[in-house]
Amino acid sequence: MKYILALDQGTTSTRAIVFNRSGRIVAQAQQEFRQIYPQPGWVEHSPQDIMASVMSVIAEVLVRADASARDIAALGITNQRETTIVWDKSTGEPIYNAIVWQCRRTADYCDSIPQETRDLIYSKTGLILDAYFSATKIKWILDNVQGARERAERGELLFGTVDTYILWQLTKGRSYATDYTNASRTMLFNIHTLKWDEDLLRLFSIPKSMLPAVRPSGYMFGKITGGALAGVPVCSIAGDQQAALFGQLCLEPGDVKNTYGTGCFLLMNTGDKAVRSQNGLVTTLGAGLTDHPCYVLEGSVFAGGAAVQWLRDGLKVISHAAESEAIAISVKNNGGVYVVPAFTGLGAPYWDAHARGTITGLTRGSTSGHIVRATLEAIAYQVSDLVRAMERDSGMHISRLAVDGGASANNFLMQFQSDILNCEAVRPCVFETTALGVAYLAGLYCKYWGGVDELKENSSDCRVYIPCMSEAERTQLLAGWQDAVRRARR
Ligand code: ADP
């Protein structure tokens, strides 16, 4: 068998990527699909659209790689996390659209839950009660789709995150399962006992019969029935951020990666220790091949690359995201200007929903170049705040940051990140670390690769950024940032 195929079902597009034994991309195909906004703050996807995009990118990537099912050793699935689908067990028909992780429809319900219950949820799931996670979305479907609750109680309905739905469809209902990483984002899974939690199921009135089996991320999930991939085994499933952590080979406690996309996602492997955060980070499960998944500390920045989009579409001071790099280095320094891109509030470690975007330090000499530079620097400051919070929570020192995602292409941003953190930032050659992560998991499971050492030999760093800023300058810049954050807060 020549290849491993990874399917990356994301929030706005679905991708299929064929990897060879060196972990390099042989071919890829991508398709965007419809976003449905039924009301302000609500976001849905059509599960049928998702499946159509899955089938289409698989067909296309096989043509591009000049490959057939016979060449594919295994399929790995990675997915947008938390997004919720409920379907009829006998027909496979979804009873409602997929409710996407971004959807805020259950925010008021979440607000009504008392602190004592929130503490219970955190102690069992490692999550901060929020509309983001699947539990309240499932409850909403059962409460609002006519007859759904009765059907669920009769055992006629199934719930799945997107991975589970795709697996069920590809195996024509024979395999009904998810993995630890996806289960840990539902807010129904106890990350300490590694079981669906009876108390939480009762709290959200969700029958246990509608929950999938939970497996390690690398596992024999079943064989594809029919179609272009008939007979190919599905050997891995993992949520996108945990897949990226695995793809970056952050396999030891203390290993950290940050993905610079629209938002930023910082994940740290904390080994067999579930760290309780004092700084509003969440604790979740990592991807692996055994029944003992590692624990992961996770934090996110709301406006990462989105701040660069704002420079382009809001301020119109750049015409392409990549242009920001040349403009940032065209000025000597930030000229005392700080941008706090708190467009939708500030997340960890501040958790201030009422904070708003702010520019400080403007003088008569300030130029658009300073604002562009300060915006890129702000992405790095926000990540730095998360890194420091993670260090405080875990008691581990971070000396190397693995980076990926669209904005990690920006050399100014990566150098500044390394300078501000005073640690190395390492960018791999294969940017598609999410897909690579599930390819690795599937390939290790089916013995396409002999072991992690082989993967380490194959992986190569595209670029390593070494800190070269004086302590005095770092201290001064961080003080300026902290001052700007204070002004941005309510
Ligand atoms: P997502 O997966 O969230 O869609 P991507 O990983 O594709 O995100 O990254 C896209 C984001 O990265 C956009 O917000 C874009 O503004 C930003 N971006 C892309 N290239 C650059 C660049 N060279 N410099 C700065 N930001 C960039």
CSV table of N, CA, C and O and ligand atoms in Angstrom, one decimal, residues 12 15 259-263 304-309 312 321-325 376 379 404-411 413, ligand 1:
chain,number,residue,atom,x,y,z
A,12,THR,N,-15.4,25.6,7.4
A,12,THR,CA,-15.8,26.2,6.2
A,12,THR,C,-15.6,25.4,4.9
A,12,THR,O,-16.1,25.6,3.9
A,15,ARG,N,-11.4,18.9,3.3
A,15,ARG,CA,-10.2,18.6,2.5
A,15,ARG,C,-9.9,17.2,2.6
A,15,ARG,O,-10.1,16.5,3.6
A,259,THR,N,-1.6,27.1,16.8
A,259,THR,CA,-2.0,27.2,15.4
A,259,THR,C,-2.5,28.7,15.2
A,259,THR,O,-3.4,29.2,16.0
A,260,TYR,N,-2.0,29.4,14.2
A,260,TYR,CA,-2.3,30.8,13.9
A,260,TYR,C,-3.3,30.8,12.8
A,260,TYR,O,-2.9,30.9,11.6
A,261,GLY,N,-4.6,30.6,13.0
A,261,GLY,CA,-5.6,30.7,12.0
A,261,GLY,C,-6.4,31.9,12.2
A,261,GLY,O,-5.9,32.9,12.7
A,262,THR,N,-7.7,31.9,11.9
A,262,THR,CA,-8.6,33.0,12.2
A,262,THR,C,-8.5,33.4,13.7
A,262,THR,O,-8.3,34.5,14.0
A,263,GLY,N,-8.6,32.3,14.5
A,263,GLY,CA,-8.3,32.5,15.9
A,263,GLY,C,-7.0,31.7,16.2
A,263,GLY,O,-6.4,31.1,15.2
A,304,GLY,N,-7.0,36.2,16.0
A,304,GLY,CA,-5.6,36.0,15.6
A,304,GLY,C,-5.5,36.5,14.2
A,304,GLY,O,-5.4,37.7,14.0
A,305,GLY,N,-5.5,35.6,13.2
A,305,GLY,CA,-5.5,36.1,11.8
A,305,GLY,C,-6.7,37.0,11.5
A,305,GLY,O,-6.6,37.8,10.5
A,306,ALA,N,-7.7,36.9,12.3
A,306,ALA,CA,-8.9,37.8,12.1
A,306,ALA,C,-8.5,39.3,12.2
A,306,ALA,O,-9.1,40.1,11.5
A,307,ALA,N,-7.5,39.5,13.0
A,307,ALA,CA,-7.0,40.9,13.2
A,307,ALA,C,-6.4,41.4,11.9
A,307,ALA,O,-6.5,42.6,11.5
A,308,VAL,N,-5.7,40.5,11.2
A,308,VAL,CA,-5.1,40.8,9.9
A,308,VAL,C,-6.2,41.0,8.8
A,308,VAL,O,-6.1,41.9,8.0
A,309,GLN,N,-7.3,40.2,8.9
A,309,GLN,CA,-8.4,40.4,8.0
A,309,GLN,C,-9.0,41.8,8.2
A,309,GLN,O,-9.5,42.5,7.3
A,312,ARG,N,-7.2,44.4,6.5
A,312,ARG,CA,-7.5,44.3,5.0
A,312,ARG,C,-8.9,44.9,4.7
A,312,ARG,O,-9.1,45.7,3.9
A,321,ALA,N,-3.3,39.6,3.1
A,321,ALA,CA,-2.8,39.3,4.5
A,321,ALA,C,-1.2,39.3,4.5
A,321,ALA,O,-0.6,39.8,5.4
A,322,ALA,N,-0.6,38.7,3.4
A,322,ALA,CA,0.8,38.5,3.4
A,322,ALA,C,1.6,39.8,3.3
A,322,ALA,O,2.7,39.9,3.8
A,323,GLU,N,0.9,40.9,2.8
A,323,GLU,CA,1.5,42.2,2.7
A,323,GLU,C,1.9,42.8,4.0
A,323,GLU,O,2.8,43.6,4.2
A,324,SER,N,1.2,42.3,5.1
A,324,SER,CA,1.4,42.9,6.4
A,324,SER,C,2.9,42.7,6.9
A,324,SER,O,3.4,43.6,7.6
A,325,GLU,N,3.5,41.7,6.4
A,325,GLU,CA,4.9,41.4,6.8
A,325,GLU,C,5.9,42.6,6.3
A,325,GLU,O,6.6,43.1,7.2
A,376,LEU,N,0.1,42.9,14.2
A,376,LEU,CA,0.8,41.6,14.2
A,376,LEU,C,1.4,41.3,15.6
A,376,LEU,O,1.3,40.2,16.1
A,379,ILE,N,-1.0,39.8,18.0
A,379,ILE,CA,-1.3,38.4,17.9
A,379,ILE,C,-0.3,37.7,18.8
A,379,ILE,O,-0.6,36.8,19.6
A,404,ASP,N,2.0,26.5,13.6
A,404,ASP,CA,1.4,26.2,12.2
A,404,ASP,C,0.2,27.1,12.0
A,404,ASP,O,0.0,28.0,12.8
A,405,GLY,N,-0.5,26.8,10.9
A,405,GLY,CA,-1.7,27.7,10.5
A,405,GLY,C,-1.3,28.8,9.6
A,405,GLY,O,-0.1,29.1,9.5
A,406,GLY,N,-2.3,29.3,8.9
A,406,GLY,CA,-2.1,30.3,7.8
A,406,GLY,C,-1.1,31.5,8.2
A,406,GLY,O,-0.2,31.8,7.4
A,407,ALA,N,-1.3,32.1,9.4
A,407,ALA,CA,-0.6,33.3,9.7
A,407,ALA,C,0.9,32.9,10.2
A,407,ALA,O,1.7,33.8,10.3
A,408,SER,N,1.1,31.6,10.4
A,408,SER,CA,2.5,31.3,10.8
A,408,SER,C,3.5,31.4,9.6
A,408,SER,O,4.7,31.3,9.7
A,409,ALA,N,2.9,31.7,8.4
A,409,ALA,CA,3.8,32.0,7.2
A,409,ALA,C,4.4,33.4,7.4
A,409,ALA,O,5.4,33.6,6.7
A,410,ASN,N,4.0,34.2,8.3
A,410,ASN,CA,4.5,35.5,8.5
A,410,ASN,C,5.8,35.6,9.3
A,410,ASN,O,5.7,35.3,10.5
A,411,ASN,N,6.9,35.8,8.6
A,411,ASN,CA,8.2,35.7,9.3
A,411,ASN,C,8.4,36.8,10.4
A,411,ASN,O,9.0,36.5,11.4
A,413,LEU,N,6.0,38.0,12.2
A,413,LEU,CA,5.2,37.6,13.4
A,413,LEU,C,5.9,36.5,14.1
A,413,LEU,O,5.9,36.5,15.4
B,1,ADP,P1,-8.6,29.0,9.3
B,1,ADP,O1,-8.2,27.6,9.3
B,1,ADP,O2,-9.0,29.6,10.7
B,1,ADP,O3,-9.5,29.4,8.2
B,1,ADP,P2,-5.9,29.5,8.2
B,1,ADP,O4,-5.0,28.6,8.9
B,1,ADP,O5,-6.3,29.2,6.8
B,1,ADP,O6,-7.2,29.8,9.1
B,1,ADP,O7,-5.3,31.0,8.2
B,1,ADP,C1,-6.0,32.1,7.7
B,1,ADP,C2,-5.7,33.3,8.6
B,1,ADP,O8,-4.4,33.7,8.6
B,1,ADP,C3,-6.5,34.5,8.1
B,1,ADP,O9,-7.1,35.1,9.2
B,1,ADP,C4,-5.4,35.4,7.5
B,1,ADP,O10,-5.7,36.8,7.7
B,1,ADP,C5,-4.2,35.0,8.2
B,1,ADP,N1,-3.0,35.0,7.3
B,1,ADP,C6,-2.7,34.3,6.2
B,1,ADP,N2,-1.5,34.6,5.7
B,1,ADP,C7,-1.0,35.5,6.5
B,1,ADP,C8,0.3,36.2,6.5
B,1,ADP,N3,1.2,36.0,5.6
B,1,ADP,N4,0.5,37.1,7.5
B,1,ADP,C9,-0.5,37.3,8.5
B,1,ADP,N5,-1.7,36.7,8.5
B,1,ADP,C10,-1.9,35.8,7.6
